[in-house]
Amino acid sequence: MSRGEKFSPFPPLDATFTTARLVDETEPVSTAFFERAAEDLARELLSCVLIHGETAGMIVETEAYLGLNDLAAHASRGKTERTKVLFGPAGRAYVYFIYGMHECLNVVADREGEPGCVLIRALQPLAGVSEMQERRNWRGPVCGLTNGPGKLTAALAITRQHYGHRLDRGELTIRRWQSRPQFKTAVTPRIGIRECADWPLRFVWAGHPCLSRR
DNA sequence: CAATAGATCATCT
DNA sequence: GATGATCTATTGC
């Protein structure tokens, strides 16, 4: 294992799965799983597995965006063509394009009409590592494939064509381990925003090597 | 190591 | 017309 990548609580950083085996060791989440406040969903999504095709990763960093009173949230400006999915049912994908270059994946939270969501900021790669390496043209450490919101969407080939797709089943899916791994959650302010910059709404698997930069 | 510049375009003013 | 929930390469100490 290379420098800066010793971490083993679960799963080992060099563990590789097929997505078929991942599906075997995990279970689907219900729509009800997503129907809660964004802060709560952001915590619960840590350690869950995101699967797309033959590629997959474990969620280790998230941020909650609360909706109308949270000026950092896209939904705070109201319902538009871009943000309309946030006002719909929970458990859908909100994918948006930013900086002329990157796609970011959010999970819609809350009940219908309440536009909370959770930004997925980092994954630990679990399946399809070589495919991710090709997509990202990345030769460095495995964690570098998915340790950022724009990086993980590129690695898993998630784009705006997934806008509005349900995540409890289907081609792009979130599942959870049959027994949840033990870890500590750390809370910090969110990254890269101007408004509400000190609100403690970023949640990370404490000490995990695949977190985004700071 | 830290700071910064450049890429690049959908979205909203 | 300006901005942005980012990333990479490059510069400078």
CSV table of C-alpha atoms (C1' of nucleotides) in Angstrom, one decimal:
chain,number,residue,atom,x,y,z
A,1,MET,CA,0.0,0.0,0.0
A,2,SER,CA,1.4,3.4,-0.9
A,3,ARG,CA,2.2,6.2,1.5
A,4,GLY,CA,-0.7,8.1,3.1
A,5,GLU,CA,-3.1,5.3,2.5
A,6,LYS,CA,-2.9,3.2,5.6
A,7,PHE,CA,-6.4,2.8,6.8
A,8,SER,CA,-8.1,-0.3,7.7
A,9,PRO,CA,-11.1,-0.2,10.0
A,10,PHE,CA,-13.5,-1.1,7.1
A,11,PRO,CA,-13.3,-2.0,4.3
A,12,PRO,CA,-9.6,-2.0,3.7
A,13,LEU,CA,-8.5,0.6,1.2
A,14,ASP,CA,-7.1,-1.9,-1.2
A,15,ALA,CA,-10.3,-4.1,-1.1
A,16,THR,CA,-11.9,-4.5,-4.5
A,17,PHE,CA,-15.3,-5.8,-5.1
A,18,THR,CA,-17.4,-6.6,-8.1
A,19,THR,CA,-20.6,-4.7,-8.1
A,20,ALA,CA,-22.4,-8.1,-8.0
A,21,ARG,CA,-20.7,-9.0,-4.8
A,22,LEU,CA,-21.4,-5.5,-3.4
A,23,VAL,CA,-25.1,-6.0,-4.1
A,24,ASP,CA,-24.8,-9.3,-2.3
A,25,GLU,CA,-23.4,-7.7,0.8
A,26,THR,CA,-25.7,-4.7,0.9
A,27,GLU,CA,-29.4,-4.1,1.0
A,28,PRO,CA,-31.6,-1.5,-0.7
A,29,VAL,CA,-32.8,1.6,1.1
A,30,SER,CA,-36.5,2.5,1.2
A,31,THR,CA,-37.9,5.8,-0.1
A,32,ALA,CA,-38.7,6.5,3.6
A,33,PHE,CA,-34.9,6.4,4.2
A,34,PHE,CA,-34.6,9.6,2.2
A,35,GLU,CA,-37.6,11.4,3.7
A,36,ARG,CA,-36.0,13.3,6.6
A,37,ALA,CA,-34.2,16.5,7.3
A,38,ALA,CA,-31.1,17.1,5.1
A,39,GLU,CA,-28.8,17.1,8.1
A,40,ASP,CA,-30.0,13.7,9.2
A,41,LEU,CA,-29.8,12.2,5.7
A,42,ALA,CA,-26.3,13.6,5.3
A,43,ARG,CA,-25.2,11.7,8.4
A,44,GLU,CA,-27.0,8.5,7.4
A,45,LEU,CA,-25.5,8.5,4.0
A,46,LEU,CA,-22.0,8.1,5.4
A,47,SER,CA,-20.9,4.5,4.8
A,48,CYS,CA,-23.6,3.9,2.2
A,49,VAL,CA,-22.6,2.6,-1.2
A,50,LEU,CA,-23.2,4.4,-4.4
A,51,ILE,CA,-23.3,2.0,-7.5
A,52,HIS,CA,-23.4,2.9,-11.2
A,53,GLY,CA,-22.8,0.1,-13.7
A,54,GLU,CA,-19.6,-1.7,-12.8
A,55,THR,CA,-18.2,1.1,-10.7
A,56,ALA,CA,-19.0,1.9,-7.0
A,57,GLY,CA,-17.8,3.7,-4.0
A,58,MET,CA,-18.6,4.1,-0.3
A,59,ILE,CA,-19.8,7.6,0.8
A,60,VAL,CA,-17.4,9.2,3.3
A,61,GLU,CA,-18.2,12.9,3.0
A,62,THR,CA,-21.4,14.8,2.6
A,63,GLU,CA,-22.9,18.2,3.0
A,64,ALA,CA,-26.5,19.2,3.8
A,65,TYR,CA,-28.3,22.1,2.0
A,66,LEU,CA,-31.4,23.1,3.8
A,67,GLY,CA,-33.6,24.9,1.4
A,68,LEU,CA,-35.3,28.3,1.6
A,69,ASN,CA,-33.6,29.7,4.6
A,70,ASP,CA,-30.1,28.5,3.6
A,71,LEU,CA,-28.7,31.1,1.2
A,72,ALA,CA,-25.9,28.7,0.2
A,73,ALA,CA,-28.5,26.3,-1.2
A,74,HIS,CA,-29.6,26.5,-4.8
A,75,ALA,CA,-33.2,26.1,-3.7
A,76,SER,CA,-33.1,29.2,-1.6
A,77,ARG,CA,-33.7,31.3,-4.8
A,78,GLY,CA,-36.9,29.4,-5.5
A,79,LYS,CA,-38.1,26.8,-7.9
A,80,THR,CA,-36.5,27.0,-11.4
A,81,GLU,CA,-35.9,24.7,-14.2
A,82,ARG,CA,-32.7,23.6,-12.6
A,83,THR,CA,-33.9,23.3,-9.0
A,84,LYS,CA,-37.4,21.9,-9.5
A,85,VAL,CA,-36.4,18.3,-8.6
A,86,LEU,CA,-35.4,19.5,-5.1
A,87,PHE,CA,-39.1,20.4,-4.5
A,88,GLY,CA,-40.3,16.9,-5.5
A,89,PRO,CA,-40.2,13.6,-3.7
A,90,ALA,CA,-37.1,12.5,-1.7
A,91,GLY,CA,-34.5,10.0,-3.0
A,92,ARG,CA,-34.1,11.5,-6.4
A,93,ALA,CA,-30.8,12.7,-8.0
A,94,TYR,CA,-30.2,16.4,-8.3
A,95,VAL,CA,-27.2,16.7,-10.7
A,96,TYR,CA,-26.0,20.2,-11.7
A,97,PHE,CA,-23.2,21.5,-13.9
A,98,ILE,CA,-20.7,24.0,-12.4
A,99,TYR,CA,-17.7,26.0,-13.4
A,100,GLY,CA,-18.2,25.1,-17.0
A,101,MET,CA,-16.6,21.7,-16.3
A,102,HIS,CA,-17.9,19.6,-13.4
A,103,GLU,CA,-21.1,17.8,-12.5
A,104,CYS,CA,-22.1,17.4,-8.8
A,105,LEU,CA,-24.5,14.8,-7.4
A,106,ASN,CA,-27.0,15.6,-4.7
A,107,VAL,CA,-29.6,13.4,-3.0
A,108,VAL,CA,-33.0,15.0,-2.5
A,109,ALA,CA,-34.1,14.9,1.1
A,110,ASP,CA,-37.2,15.9,3.0
A,111,ARG,CA,-40.8,15.5,2.1
A,112,GLU,CA,-42.3,16.8,-1.1
A,113,GLY,CA,-42.3,20.6,-1.1
A,114,GLU,CA,-39.3,20.9,1.2
A,115,PRO,CA,-36.2,21.4,-1.0
A,116,GLY,CA,-33.5,20.0,1.3
A,117,CYS,CA,-30.7,17.9,-0.3
A,118,VAL,CA,-27.3,16.3,0.4
A,119,LEU,CA,-24.2,16.9,-1.7
A,120,ILE,CA,-22.0,13.8,-2.1
A,121,ARG,CA,-18.5,15.1,-1.7
A,122,ALA,CA,-16.2,12.0,-1.5
A,123,LEU,CA,-16.2,8.3,-1.9
A,124,GLN,CA,-13.9,5.4,-1.1
A,125,PRO,CA,-13.6,3.5,-4.4
A,126,LEU,CA,-14.8,-0.1,-4.1
A,127,ALA,CA,-15.5,-1.5,-7.5
A,128,GLY,CA,-14.4,-0.9,-11.1
A,129,VAL,CA,-11.2,0.9,-10.1
A,130,SER,CA,-9.5,0.5,-13.4
A,131,GLU,CA,-12.5,1.8,-15.2
A,132,MET,CA,-12.5,4.9,-13.0
A,133,GLN,CA,-8.8,5.3,-13.6
A,134,GLU,CA,-9.5,5.4,-17.3
A,135,ARG,CA,-12.4,7.8,-17.1
A,136,ARG,CA,-10.4,10.2,-15.0
A,137,ASN,CA,-7.0,9.5,-16.7
A,138,TRP,CA,-5.6,9.2,-13.2
A,139,ARG,CA,-2.4,7.4,-12.2
A,140,GLY,CA,-2.1,8.5,-8.6
A,141,PRO,CA,-3.4,7.0,-5.3
A,142,VAL,CA,-6.8,5.2,-5.4
A,143,CYS,CA,-8.4,7.7,-3.1
A,144,GLY,CA,-7.6,10.5,-5.5
A,145,LEU,CA,-10.1,9.1,-7.9
A,146,THR,CA,-13.2,10.1,-5.9
A,147,ASN,CA,-12.1,12.6,-3.2
A,148,GLY,CA,-14.1,15.5,-4.4
A,149,PRO,CA,-17.7,16.2,-5.7
A,150,GLY,CA,-16.6,16.7,-9.3
A,151,LYS,CA,-14.1,13.9,-9.3
A,152,LEU,CA,-16.5,11.2,-8.1
A,153,THR,CA,-19.1,12.0,-10.7
A,154,ALA,CA,-16.4,11.8,-13.4
A,155,ALA,CA,-15.2,8.5,-12.0
A,156,LEU,CA,-18.6,6.9,-11.8
A,157,ALA,CA,-19.8,8.6,-15.1
A,158,ILE,CA,-22.7,10.4,-13.4
A,159,THR,CA,-24.0,13.3,-15.5
A,160,ARG,CA,-27.1,15.6,-15.8
A,161,GLN,CA,-28.7,12.8,-17.7
A,162,HIS,CA,-29.3,11.3,-14.3
A,163,TYR,CA,-31.2,14.4,-13.2
A,164,GLY,CA,-34.4,13.3,-11.4
A,165,HIS,CA,-33.5,9.6,-11.4
A,166,ARG,CA,-34.6,7.7,-8.3
A,167,LEU,CA,-31.7,6.3,-6.2
A,168,ASP,CA,-33.4,3.6,-4.2
A,169,ARG,CA,-33.2,1.3,-7.2
A,170,GLY,CA,-32.3,1.3,-10.9
A,171,GLU,CA,-29.2,2.1,-12.8
A,172,LEU,CA,-27.8,4.5,-10.3
A,173,THR,CA,-28.4,3.2,-6.8
A,174,ILE,CA,-27.6,3.8,-3.1
A,175,ARG,CA,-27.5,0.8,-0.8
A,176,ARG,CA,-26.3,0.2,2.7
A,177,TRP,CA,-24.3,-2.6,4.3
A,178,GLN,CA,-26.2,-5.3,6.1
A,179,SER,CA,-24.3,-4.4,9.2
A,180,ARG,CA,-23.2,-0.8,9.3
A,181,PRO,CA,-19.4,-0.2,9.8
A,182,GLN,CA,-18.3,1.5,13.0
A,183,PHE,CA,-16.8,4.9,12.6
A,184,LYS,CA,-16.8,8.4,14.0
A,185,THR,CA,-18.5,11.3,12.3
A,186,ALA,CA,-16.9,14.7,12.4
A,187,VAL,CA,-18.8,17.9,11.6
A,188,THR,CA,-17.3,21.1,9.9
A,189,PRO,CA,-18.5,24.1,7.9
A,190,ARG,CA,-19.2,23.5,4.3
A,191,ILE,CA,-16.6,24.0,1.6
A,192,GLY,CA,-16.6,26.5,-1.3
A,193,ILE,CA,-19.6,28.6,-0.4
A,194,ARG,CA,-19.9,32.3,0.6
A,195,GLU,CA,-23.3,32.5,2.2
A,196,CYS,CA,-23.8,30.7,5.6
A,197,ALA,CA,-20.1,29.8,5.4
A,198,ASP,CA,-19.9,28.9,9.1
A,199,TRP,CA,-22.9,26.6,9.4
A,200,PRO,CA,-21.8,23.1,10.6
A,201,LEU,CA,-23.3,21.1,7.8
A,202,ARG,CA,-20.4,19.1,6.4
A,203,PHE,CA,-20.2,15.5,7.7
A,204,VAL,CA,-17.2,13.2,7.3
A,205,TRP,CA,-16.1,9.8,8.3
A,206,ALA,CA,-13.5,11.0,10.8
A,207,GLY,CA,-9.9,10.3,9.7
A,208,HIS,CA,-10.8,8.6,6.5
A,209,PRO,CA,-8.1,8.9,3.8
A,210,CYS,CA,-10.5,9.6,0.9
A,211,LEU,CA,-11.8,12.9,2.2
A,212,SER,CA,-11.7,16.0,-0.1
A,213,ARG,CA,-8.9,18.5,0.4
A,214,ARG,CA,-9.1,21.3,3.0
B,1,DC,C1',3.9,23.2,1.4
B,2,DA,C1',0.6,27.4,0.2
B,3,DA,C1',-1.3,30.5,-2.9
B,4,DT,C1',-3.1,31.5,-7.3
B,5,DA,C1',-4.5,31.4,-12.1
B,6,DG,C1',-7.0,29.4,-15.8
B,7,DA,C1',-10.2,26.4,-17.9
B,8,DT,C1',-15.1,26.9,-19.5
B,9,DC,C1',-20.4,27.3,-19.7
B,10,DA,C1',-25.3,26.7,-17.7
B,11,DT,C1',-27.9,29.5,-15.1
B,12,DC,C1',-29.8,33.6,-13.4
B,13,DT,C1',-29.8,39.0,-13.2
C,1,DG,C1',-22.8,39.9,-18.4
C,2,DA,C1',-21.3,37.9,-13.9
C,3,DT,C1',-21.0,34.1,-11.2
C,4,DG,C1',-20.1,29.5,-9.3
C,5,DA,C1',-21.6,23.6,-3.7
C,6,DT,C1',-14.4,22.6,-8.7
C,7,DC,C1',-10.0,20.8,-10.3
C,8,DT,C1',-5.4,21.0,-12.0
C,9,DA,C1',-1.1,22.9,-13.0
C,10,DT,C1',2.1,26.2,-11.9
C,11,DT,C1',4.5,29.5,-9.3
C,12,DG,C1',6.8,31.0,-5.3
C,13,DC,C1',9.0,30.3,-0.5
